[in-house]
Amino acid sequence: MNTSSGTKYIFVTGGVVSSLGKGIVAASLGKLLQARGYRVTIQKFDPYINIDPGTLNPYEHGECYVTTDGHEADLDLGHYERFLNISTTRANNITTGRIYQNVIQKERRGDYLGKTVQVVPHITDEIKRNVKLLGSKGEFDFVITEIGGTVGDIESLPFLESVRQLKWELGANCLCVHLTYIPFIAAAGEVKTKPTQHSVKHLQEVGIQPDILVLRTEHELKEDILAKVALFCNVPVEAVVQSYDVPTIYEVPLVLQEQKMDEVILRKVGLEIGEKPELKAWKDFLKMKQEAKDEVVIGLVGKYVELQDAYKSIDEALQQAAIYNNRKLVLKHIQSERIDEANVAKTLKGLDGIVVAPGFGTRGVDGKLHTLKYARENDIPMLGICLGMQCTMIEFARNVLGWTDANTTEIDPNTTHKVIDIMEDQKSVINLGGTMRLGSYKCHLTQGTKIAEAYGSTDIEERHRHRFEFNNKYKADFEAAGVIFSGHNPDSGLVEAVELPDKKWYVAVQYHPEYNSTVVKPNPLFMSFVRASIAEHDSK
Ligand code: GLN
């Protein structure tokens, strides 16, 4: 497919303000190139000093996404996977911390042969090496690199300097797409281009001339505004595209395609334009979304619900599953901390299905336990994820088995009934540095269970992010009371999935199915859960 030679590198930078949706633009652009038959991958560089976002509180940084190879990653990687239906890895998310760590390790090993180690060239060389690493194996025609942060930030400078050098080295095989903002000033009744002009000047000051500008705007911009930006920023007018607010992020690829952004890119890197891709599956998905009339009402119970991005992948997986089932999703984020025995029925009233969210620590756990008891006793479809599954077992132990002190040792290390605990073989690992079970693991499902039916298979692979496990010592007690352990890790025997067969749909999993749900391939467990919730809705 590649007619001009070599992998093409596209950098996506951002200006004026943060939260413009660089990740969505990068993913949409990737989608358009992929739809033309090119092999595309996307990586994100984050300018913070943390080695990875694993230790970041969701209040700081939204959801922590997990790649198949067990890297705790920025949530933009979730967008890349959902849009492109590709699998990302550790190489797709690099932070300043990791760049410095690598350079310092090399320095300690003596790799720099006594030279003074400096930001330029040593840090910039390490950044460039990590960009090219993805392109070097010949697996991709395009490597899109999103540079986190905003142009003008002190911490972005080494990344921008690397982009400048790469543009120089790679010539036509390297492009910079700059995403900026065009505000509407209500008092003047006008949109303003000055912030965009300033942010492009900033880029030019560090030696980068952007090739394409994407203008984020709330309202569609007129041609003369695009022409004005083009004139002031040294960019041809066809290379100025706008990304106005649309009802769903999944429309962004179509907005960009309509303005031929992919064609501009192909022309710039010297590739043939070819036929305009139809994006049929994508458009079908959007059409189903538009046409869905009936609702399904789902409650997501967790402790970070007031944050827009804290459960991003779960929100998106539910959205996808609802759309594929021709329903409009009404998603209610419910703060678990506020749920108590007295208000649980009132709080959860009207829900067709309940998701009990993952989490760490004690806060909000009591509310999750009240929720689970209510869902179990009232037979409301329930999907428990990770801590949600662990709570499912604690609730059952306390209220059905009568072990009132049952707990996870994450919350109460001294309890007698440690139904959720750290397994012996993990303890040694934890003493070595506190690692979690992360990334994809195989799971064997028991034939004839709801979960096996959901997947249409008994052997699956899903991603994990946790330290604690169901304690197999109590398995027989739970089974005698009616619990089915429907999924196990085939190597370790650890419990991965549980269900209550006498309920309409009450399934909980130790893994995170939400990381593995894309626009063209929704996750089967979410599909099945949403179907059960729809049945609940329609039965009312
Ligand atoms: N805190 C739990 C554990 O570490 C669950 C983690 C999660 O829900 N992701 O095992």
Coordinates of C-alpha atoms and ligand atoms in Angstrom, one line a residue:
M1 CA 0.0 0.0 0.0
N2 CA 2.9 2.3 0.8
T3 CA 4.0 3.9 -2.4
S4 CA 6.3 6.5 -1.1
S5 CA 8.9 4.7 1.0
G6 CA 9.3 4.5 4.7
T7 CA 7.0 4.8 7.7
K8 CA 5.2 8.1 8.0
Y9 CA 5.3 9.9 11.4
I10 CA 2.5 12.3 12.3
F11 CA 2.7 14.3 15.5
V12 CA -0.4 15.8 17.1
T13 CA 0.3 18.8 19.3
G14 CA -2.1 21.0 21.2
G15 CA -2.4 24.7 21.8
V16 CA -4.4 27.4 23.8
V17 CA -6.0 25.2 26.4
S18 CA -6.0 21.5 27.5
S19 CA -8.9 19.1 27.2
L20 CA -9.5 19.9 23.5
G21 CA -9.6 16.3 22.6
K22 CA -6.2 15.7 21.0
G23 CA -6.7 12.0 21.7
I24 CA -10.0 11.9 19.8
V25 CA -8.5 13.8 16.9
A26 CA -5.5 11.5 16.8
A27 CA -7.7 8.4 17.0
S28 CA -10.1 9.8 14.3
L29 CA -7.2 10.6 12.0
G30 CA -5.9 7.1 12.6
K31 CA -9.3 5.7 11.8
L32 CA -9.4 7.5 8.4
L33 CA -6.0 6.3 7.4
Q34 CA -6.7 2.8 8.6
A35 CA -10.0 2.8 6.6
R36 CA -7.8 3.4 3.5
G37 CA -5.9 0.2 4.1
Y38 CA -2.9 1.6 5.9
R39 CA -1.5 0.0 9.0
V40 CA -1.7 2.6 11.8
T41 CA -0.6 2.8 15.4
I42 CA -0.9 5.6 17.8
Q43 CA 1.3 6.5 20.8
K44 CA 1.0 9.0 23.5
F45 CA 3.8 11.0 25.2
D46 CA 2.9 12.4 28.5
P47 CA 5.2 15.1 29.8
Y48 CA 4.8 14.3 33.5
I49 CA 7.5 12.8 35.6
N50 CA 5.6 9.8 36.9
I51 CA 6.9 6.6 35.3
D52 CA 3.4 5.7 34.3
P53 CA -0.1 6.8 35.3
G54 CA -0.6 3.7 37.5
T55 CA 0.1 5.6 40.7
L56 CA -2.0 8.6 39.7
N57 CA -5.3 9.2 41.5
P58 CA -8.3 9.3 39.1
Y59 CA -8.9 12.9 40.4
E60 CA -5.6 13.8 38.7
H61 CA -5.8 11.9 35.5
G62 CA -9.1 10.1 34.9
E63 CA -9.2 6.4 34.3
C64 CA -6.0 4.3 34.2
Y65 CA -6.2 2.2 31.1
V66 CA -4.4 -1.2 30.9
T67 CA -2.8 -2.6 27.8
T68 CA -2.7 -6.3 26.9
D69 CA 1.0 -6.5 28.0
G70 CA 0.2 -5.1 31.4
H71 CA 1.1 -1.5 31.1
E72 CA -0.9 1.0 33.2
A73 CA -1.5 3.7 30.6
D74 CA -3.1 7.0 29.8
L75 CA -6.8 6.8 29.0
D76 CA -6.2 8.1 25.5
L77 CA -4.9 4.6 24.7
G78 CA -8.5 3.5 25.3
H79 CA -9.7 5.9 22.6
Y80 CA -7.1 4.6 20.2
E81 CA -8.2 1.0 20.8
R82 CA -11.9 1.8 20.6
F83 CA -11.5 3.7 17.4
L84 CA -9.0 1.6 15.6
N85 CA -9.8 -1.8 17.0
I86 CA -6.1 -2.4 17.6
S87 CA -4.2 -3.6 20.6
T88 CA -1.8 -1.1 22.1
T89 CA 1.2 -2.0 24.3
R90 CA 3.7 -0.4 26.7
A91 CA 5.5 1.1 23.7
N92 CA 2.4 3.2 22.9
N93 CA 2.6 5.3 26.1
I94 CA 5.7 7.0 27.3
T95 CA 6.2 9.6 30.0
T96 CA 9.0 12.0 30.7
G97 CA 9.7 9.9 33.8
R98 CA 10.4 6.8 31.6
I99 CA 12.6 8.8 29.2
Y100 CA 14.7 10.1 32.1
Q101 CA 14.8 6.7 33.8
N102 CA 16.2 5.1 30.6
V103 CA 18.7 7.8 30.1
I104 CA 19.9 7.7 33.7
Q105 CA 20.1 3.9 33.6
K106 CA 22.3 4.2 30.5
E107 CA 24.4 6.8 32.2
R108 CA 25.0 4.5 35.2
R109 CA 25.9 1.7 32.9
G110 CA 28.5 3.9 31.3
D111 CA 26.9 3.8 27.9
Y112 CA 27.7 7.5 27.3
L113 CA 31.4 6.9 27.6
G114 CA 32.1 9.8 30.0
K115 CA 30.2 12.4 28.1
T116 CA 28.2 15.1 29.9
V117 CA 24.6 13.9 29.7
Q118 CA 22.2 16.7 28.6
V119 CA 18.6 17.3 27.6
V120 CA 19.8 17.9 24.0
P121 CA 20.9 15.5 22.6
H122 CA 20.5 12.7 25.2
I123 CA 16.9 13.2 26.3
T124 CA 15.8 14.2 22.8
D125 CA 17.6 11.1 21.3
E126 CA 15.8 8.9 23.8
I127 CA 12.4 10.5 22.9
K128 CA 13.2 10.0 19.1
R129 CA 14.3 6.4 19.7
N130 CA 10.9 5.7 21.3
V131 CA 9.0 7.3 18.5
K132 CA 10.9 5.4 15.9
L133 CA 10.8 2.1 17.8
L134 CA 7.2 1.7 16.7
G135 CA 7.9 2.3 13.1
S136 CA 11.2 0.5 12.9
K137 CA 9.8 -3.1 12.6
G138 CA 8.0 -2.4 9.3
E139 CA 4.7 -3.2 11.0
F140 CA 3.1 0.2 10.4
D141 CA 2.7 2.6 7.6
F142 CA 1.8 5.4 9.9
V143 CA 2.9 6.1 13.5
I144 CA 0.8 8.9 15.0
T145 CA 2.3 10.4 18.1
E146 CA 0.2 12.5 20.4
I147 CA 2.2 14.9 22.5
G148 CA 0.4 15.5 25.9
G149 CA 0.1 18.9 27.4
T150 CA -0.1 22.3 25.7
V151 CA 2.5 24.1 23.6
G152 CA 4.2 26.6 25.8
D153 CA 4.4 24.3 28.8
I154 CA 7.9 24.1 30.2
E155 CA 7.7 20.3 30.4
S156 CA 6.7 19.8 26.8
L157 CA 9.8 21.5 25.4
P158 CA 12.1 18.4 25.1
F159 CA 9.3 16.6 23.2
L160 CA 8.8 19.6 20.8
E161 CA 12.5 19.8 20.3
S162 CA 12.4 16.1 19.3
V163 CA 9.6 16.8 16.9
R164 CA 11.6 19.6 15.3
Q165 CA 14.6 17.4 14.8
L166 CA 12.5 14.5 13.4
K167 CA 10.8 16.8 10.9
W168 CA 14.2 17.9 9.8
E169 CA 15.5 14.3 9.6
L170 CA 12.5 12.7 8.0
G171 CA 11.4 15.4 5.6
A172 CA 8.2 14.6 3.9
N173 CA 7.7 11.5 6.0
C174 CA 7.0 13.6 9.0
L175 CA 4.0 15.9 9.7
C176 CA 2.8 18.0 12.5
V177 CA -1.0 18.4 13.1
H178 CA -1.7 21.2 15.6
L179 CA -5.0 21.3 17.5
T180 CA -6.1 24.7 18.7
Y181 CA -9.1 26.4 20.0
I182 CA -11.3 29.2 18.5
P183 CA -13.4 30.7 21.3
F184 CA -16.7 32.4 20.8
I185 CA -16.9 35.7 22.7
A186 CA -20.5 36.1 23.5
A187 CA -20.3 39.8 24.4
A188 CA -18.8 40.6 21.0
G189 CA -20.9 38.0 19.2
E190 CA -17.7 36.8 17.4
V191 CA -15.3 34.0 17.2
K192 CA -11.6 34.9 17.8
T193 CA -8.6 33.6 16.0
K194 CA -5.9 35.3 18.1
P195 CA -5.3 32.5 20.6
T196 CA -4.7 30.2 17.7
Q197 CA -2.3 32.6 16.0
H198 CA -0.4 32.9 19.3
S199 CA -0.2 29.2 19.8
V200 CA 1.1 28.6 16.2
K201 CA 3.7 31.4 16.9
H202 CA 4.8 29.4 20.0
L203 CA 5.3 26.3 17.8
Q204 CA 7.2 28.4 15.2
E205 CA 9.4 29.8 18.0
V206 CA 10.6 26.3 18.8
G207 CA 11.2 25.6 15.2
I208 CA 8.1 23.7 14.2
Q209 CA 5.9 24.9 11.3
P210 CA 2.6 22.9 11.7
D211 CA 1.4 21.3 8.5
I212 CA -2.2 21.0 9.4
L213 CA -4.3 22.9 11.8
V214 CA -7.4 21.5 13.5
L215 CA -9.6 24.2 15.0
R216 CA -11.7 23.1 17.9
T217 CA -14.8 25.1 18.1
E218 CA -18.2 24.9 19.7
H219 CA -20.0 26.2 16.6
E220 CA -19.3 25.6 12.9
L221 CA -16.9 28.2 11.6
K222 CA -17.4 30.1 8.3
E223 CA -14.9 29.8 5.4
D224 CA -13.5 33.3 6.0
I225 CA -12.3 32.3 9.5
L226 CA -10.5 29.3 8.2
A227 CA -8.9 31.5 5.5
K228 CA -7.8 34.0 8.0
V229 CA -6.2 31.4 10.2
A230 CA -4.5 30.0 7.1
L231 CA -3.1 33.4 6.1
F232 CA -1.7 34.2 9.6
C233 CA -0.3 30.7 10.3
N234 CA 1.6 29.9 7.0
V235 CA -0.7 27.0 6.3
P236 CA -2.6 26.4 3.0
V237 CA -6.4 26.9 3.5
E238 CA -7.2 23.2 2.6
A239 CA -4.9 22.2 5.6
V240 CA -7.1 24.2 8.0
V241 CA -9.9 21.9 9.2
Q242 CA -12.4 22.4 12.0
S243 CA -13.6 20.1 14.6
Y244 CA -16.9 21.5 15.9
D245 CA -18.8 20.0 18.8
V246 CA -20.8 16.9 17.8
P247 CA -23.2 14.8 19.8
T248 CA -20.8 11.9 20.1
I249 CA -17.0 11.6 19.8
Y250 CA -17.6 8.8 17.2
E251 CA -18.8 11.4 14.7
V252 CA -15.4 13.1 14.7
P253 CA -13.8 10.9 12.0
L254 CA -16.7 11.8 9.7
V255 CA -16.3 15.5 10.4
L256 CA -12.7 15.3 9.5
Q257 CA -13.3 13.1 6.5
E258 CA -15.8 15.5 5.1
Q259 CA -13.1 18.2 5.1
K260 CA -10.7 15.8 3.4
M261 CA -8.1 15.9 6.2
D262 CA -6.9 12.4 5.3
E263 CA -6.4 13.5 1.7
V264 CA -4.4 16.5 2.7
I265 CA -2.2 14.2 4.8
L266 CA -1.7 11.6 2.0
R267 CA -0.8 14.3 -0.5
K268 CA 1.7 15.8 1.9
V269 CA 3.5 12.5 2.6
G270 CA 3.5 11.6 -1.1
L271 CA 1.0 8.8 -1.1
E272 CA -1.8 8.2 -3.6
I273 CA -5.2 9.5 -2.6
G274 CA -7.1 6.5 -4.0
E275 CA -10.8 5.9 -3.3
K276 CA -12.6 7.6 -0.4
P277 CA -13.4 4.8 2.1
E278 CA -17.0 4.2 2.9
L279 CA -16.6 3.6 6.7
K280 CA -19.7 1.4 6.5
A281 CA -19.5 -0.4 9.8
W282 CA -18.7 2.9 11.5
K283 CA -21.7 4.7 9.9
D284 CA -24.0 1.8 10.6
F285 CA -23.0 2.1 14.3
L286 CA -23.8 5.9 14.3
K287 CA -27.1 5.3 12.5
M288 CA -28.1 2.7 15.1
K289 CA -27.3 5.2 17.7
Q290 CA -29.4 7.9 16.1
E291 CA -32.3 5.6 15.4
A292 CA -32.5 4.0 18.9
K293 CA -35.7 5.2 20.6
D294 CA -36.3 2.9 23.5
E295 CA -34.2 3.3 26.6
V296 CA -32.2 1.1 28.9
V297 CA -31.4 2.6 32.3
I298 CA -28.2 1.5 33.9
G299 CA -26.6 2.6 37.1
L300 CA -22.9 2.6 37.6
V301 CA -22.1 2.5 41.3
G302 CA -18.6 3.7 42.2
K303 CA -16.7 6.3 44.3
Y304 CA -15.4 8.5 41.5
V305 CA -18.7 9.0 39.7
E306 CA -18.5 12.8 39.8
L307 CA -15.5 12.7 37.6
Q308 CA -16.2 12.6 33.9
D309 CA -13.3 10.4 32.9
A310 CA -12.9 8.1 35.9
Y311 CA -14.8 5.2 34.4
K312 CA -14.4 6.1 30.7
S313 CA -13.9 2.6 29.4
I314 CA -17.0 1.2 31.3
D315 CA -19.1 4.2 30.1
E316 CA -18.0 3.5 26.5
A317 CA -18.5 -0.3 26.7
L318 CA -22.0 0.2 28.0
Q319 CA -22.7 2.8 25.3
Q320 CA -21.5 0.4 22.6
A321 CA -23.5 -2.5 23.9
A322 CA -26.6 -0.4 24.2
I323 CA -26.3 0.9 20.6
Y324 CA -25.7 -2.7 19.2
N325 CA -28.9 -3.6 21.1
N326 CA -30.8 -0.7 19.5
R327 CA -31.3 1.1 22.8
K328 CA -30.6 4.6 24.0
L329 CA -28.4 4.3 27.1
V330 CA -29.5 6.3 30.1
L331 CA -26.4 6.0 32.3
K332 CA -26.6 7.1 35.9
H333 CA -23.4 7.5 37.8
I334 CA -24.2 6.8 41.4
Q335 CA -21.9 7.8 44.3
S336 CA -21.4 4.6 46.4
E337 CA -20.3 6.6 49.4
R338 CA -23.8 8.0 49.7
I339 CA -25.6 4.7 49.6
D340 CA -26.7 3.3 53.0
E341 CA -29.2 0.7 54.1
A342 CA -32.0 3.3 54.5
N343 CA -31.7 4.9 51.1
V344 CA -30.5 2.0 48.9
A345 CA -34.0 1.1 47.5
K346 CA -34.8 4.7 46.7
T347 CA -31.4 5.4 45.2
L348 CA -31.5 2.4 42.9
K349 CA -35.2 2.6 42.0
G350 CA -35.9 2.5 38.3
L351 CA -32.6 1.0 37.2
D352 CA -32.8 -1.9 34.7
G353 CA -29.2 -3.0 35.4
I354 CA -26.4 -2.1 37.8
V355 CA -22.7 -2.1 37.4
V356 CA -20.6 -2.2 40.5
A357 CA -17.3 -0.5 39.7
P358 CA -13.7 -1.4 40.2
G359 CA -11.7 0.5 42.9
F360 CA -9.1 0.6 45.5
G361 CA -9.3 1.2 49.2
T362 CA -12.2 1.4 51.7
R363 CA -14.1 4.5 50.7
G364 CA -17.4 3.7 49.1
V365 CA -17.2 -0.1 49.7
D366 CA -20.2 -0.1 52.2
G367 CA -22.4 1.5 49.6
K368 CA -21.3 -1.2 47.0
L369 CA -22.2 -3.9 49.5
H370 CA -25.7 -2.4 50.1
T371 CA -26.1 -2.1 46.3
L372 CA -25.2 -5.8 45.8
K373 CA -27.5 -7.0 48.5
Y374 CA -30.3 -5.0 46.9
A375 CA -29.6 -6.2 43.4
R376 CA -29.4 -9.8 44.6
E377 CA -32.6 -9.7 46.7
N378 CA -34.6 -7.9 44.1
D379 CA -33.1 -9.8 41.2
I380 CA -31.9 -6.8 39.2
P381 CA -29.3 -7.6 36.5
M382 CA -25.9 -6.9 38.0
L383 CA -22.4 -6.8 36.6
G384 CA -19.6 -6.6 39.1
I385 CA -16.1 -5.7 37.9
C386 CA -12.9 -6.3 39.8
L387 CA -13.5 -4.8 43.3
G388 CA -17.1 -5.1 42.2
M389 CA -16.6 -8.9 42.1
Q390 CA -14.7 -9.0 45.3
C391 CA -17.6 -7.1 47.0
T392 CA -20.1 -9.5 45.5
M393 CA -18.3 -12.3 47.4
I394 CA -18.1 -10.3 50.6
E395 CA -21.8 -9.4 50.5
F396 CA -22.7 -13.0 49.8
A397 CA -20.5 -14.3 52.7
R398 CA -21.9 -11.8 55.1
N399 CA -25.6 -12.0 54.3
V400 CA -26.1 -15.5 53.0
L401 CA -23.3 -17.5 54.6
G402 CA -23.7 -15.5 57.8
W403 CA -20.0 -14.7 58.2
T404 CA -20.6 -11.1 59.4
D405 CA -16.9 -10.3 59.6
A406 CA -16.1 -11.5 56.0
N407 CA -13.9 -9.0 54.2
T408 CA -11.0 -8.4 51.9
T409 CA -7.7 -8.1 53.6
E410 CA -7.2 -4.8 51.6
I411 CA -9.7 -3.3 54.0
D412 CA -9.4 -5.5 57.1
P413 CA -6.1 -7.5 57.2
N414 CA -7.1 -9.2 60.5
T415 CA -10.5 -10.5 59.8
T416 CA -11.2 -14.2 60.4
H417 CA -13.0 -14.7 57.1
K418 CA -10.6 -13.4 54.5
V419 CA -12.7 -14.2 51.5
I420 CA -10.6 -11.9 49.4
D421 CA -6.9 -12.1 50.1
I422 CA -3.4 -11.9 48.7
M423 CA -2.4 -15.3 47.5
E424 CA 0.7 -16.9 49.0
D425 CA 2.7 -16.9 45.8
Q426 CA 1.9 -13.2 45.2
K427 CA 3.1 -12.2 48.7
S428 CA 6.7 -12.7 47.6
V429 CA 6.3 -10.6 44.5
I430 CA 4.6 -7.8 46.6
N431 CA 7.5 -7.8 49.0
L432 CA 9.8 -7.3 46.1
G433 CA 8.1 -4.1 45.0
G434 CA 4.3 -4.2 45.1
T435 CA 3.4 -5.3 41.6
M436 CA -0.2 -6.0 40.6
R437 CA -1.6 -8.7 38.3
L438 CA -1.8 -6.6 35.2
G439 CA -2.6 -7.2 31.5
S440 CA -4.1 -10.1 29.6
Y441 CA -4.6 -13.5 31.2
K442 CA -6.4 -16.6 29.9
C443 CA -9.6 -17.5 31.5
H444 CA -11.5 -20.8 31.1
L445 CA -15.3 -20.6 31.4
T446 CA -17.5 -23.4 32.6
Q447 CA -19.8 -24.7 29.8
G448 CA -23.5 -23.9 30.4
T449 CA -23.0 -20.8 32.5
K450 CA -24.3 -17.4 31.6
I451 CA -20.8 -16.1 31.1
A452 CA -19.9 -18.9 28.7
E453 CA -23.1 -18.2 26.8
A454 CA -22.3 -14.5 26.7
Y455 CA -18.9 -15.1 25.1
G456 CA -20.1 -18.0 22.9
S457 CA -16.8 -19.7 23.9
T458 CA -15.2 -21.3 27.0
D459 CA -11.7 -19.9 26.4
I460 CA -11.2 -16.2 26.5
E461 CA -8.5 -13.6 27.4
E462 CA -9.2 -10.5 29.3
R463 CA -7.2 -7.8 31.1
H464 CA -6.5 -7.5 34.8
R465 CA -5.5 -4.8 37.3
H466 CA -5.6 -5.9 40.9
R467 CA -3.7 -7.4 43.8
F468 CA -6.3 -9.3 45.7
E469 CA -8.0 -12.6 44.7
F470 CA -11.0 -14.7 45.8
N471 CA -9.7 -17.1 48.5
N472 CA -10.2 -20.6 47.1
K473 CA -10.2 -22.0 50.6
Y474 CA -13.8 -20.9 50.9
K475 CA -15.0 -22.1 47.5
A476 CA -16.9 -25.2 48.7
D477 CA -18.9 -23.1 51.2
F478 CA -20.0 -20.7 48.5
E479 CA -20.8 -23.5 46.1
A480 CA -22.9 -25.2 48.7
A481 CA -24.9 -22.0 49.0
G482 CA -25.5 -21.8 45.2
V483 CA -22.6 -19.7 43.8
I484 CA -21.2 -20.9 40.6
F485 CA -17.5 -20.2 40.0
S486 CA -17.8 -19.9 36.2
G487 CA -14.4 -18.7 35.2
H488 CA -10.9 -19.7 36.3
N489 CA -7.3 -19.0 35.3
P490 CA -6.3 -22.3 33.6
D491 CA -2.8 -22.1 35.0
S492 CA -3.2 -20.9 38.6
G493 CA -6.8 -21.9 39.3
L494 CA -7.6 -18.4 40.5
V495 CA -11.3 -17.4 40.3
E496 CA -12.0 -15.0 37.4
A497 CA -15.8 -15.1 37.2
V498 CA -18.7 -15.9 39.5
E499 CA -22.5 -16.0 39.0
L500 CA -25.7 -16.7 40.8
P501 CA -27.6 -19.1 38.5
D502 CA -31.0 -18.6 40.2
K503 CA -30.9 -14.9 39.3
K504 CA -31.8 -13.4 35.9
W505 CA -28.3 -12.1 35.4
Y506 CA -26.0 -11.7 38.3
V507 CA -22.4 -12.1 37.1
A508 CA -19.2 -10.7 38.5
V509 CA -15.6 -10.8 37.1
Q510 CA -12.2 -10.3 38.5
Y511 CA -11.0 -9.0 35.2
H512 CA -11.8 -5.8 33.4
P513 CA -14.0 -6.5 30.3
E514 CA -14.3 -2.8 29.6
Y515 CA -10.7 -2.5 28.3
N516 CA -11.6 -4.8 25.5
S517 CA -14.7 -3.3 23.9
T518 CA -14.4 -1.3 20.6
V519 CA -16.8 0.4 18.3
V520 CA -16.7 -2.4 15.7
K521 CA -16.3 -5.2 18.3
P522 CA -18.3 -4.6 21.5
N523 CA -17.4 -6.8 24.5
P524 CA -19.6 -9.9 24.7
L525 CA -20.1 -9.6 28.5
F526 CA -21.4 -6.1 28.3
M527 CA -23.6 -7.1 25.4
S528 CA -25.1 -9.9 27.4
F529 CA -25.5 -7.7 30.5
V530 CA -27.2 -5.0 28.5
R531 CA -29.5 -7.6 26.9
A532 CA -30.6 -8.7 30.4
S533 CA -31.1 -5.1 31.4
I534 CA -33.3 -4.5 28.4
A535 CA -35.4 -7.6 29.3
E536 CA -35.7 -6.2 32.7
H537 CA -36.8 -2.8 31.3
D538 CA -39.4 -4.4 29.0
S539 CA -40.8 -6.5 31.7
K540 CA -41.8 -3.5 33.8
Ligands
GLN1 N1 -8.5 -3.2 45.1 C1 -8.8 -4.5 44.5 C2 -7.5 -5.2 44.2 O1 -6.4 -4.6 44.2 C3 -9.5 -4.3 43.2 C4 -8.8 -3.6 42.1 C5 -9.7 -3.1 41.0 O2 -10.9 -3.0 41.2 N2 -9.1 -2.7 39.9 O3 -7.5 -6.4 44.1

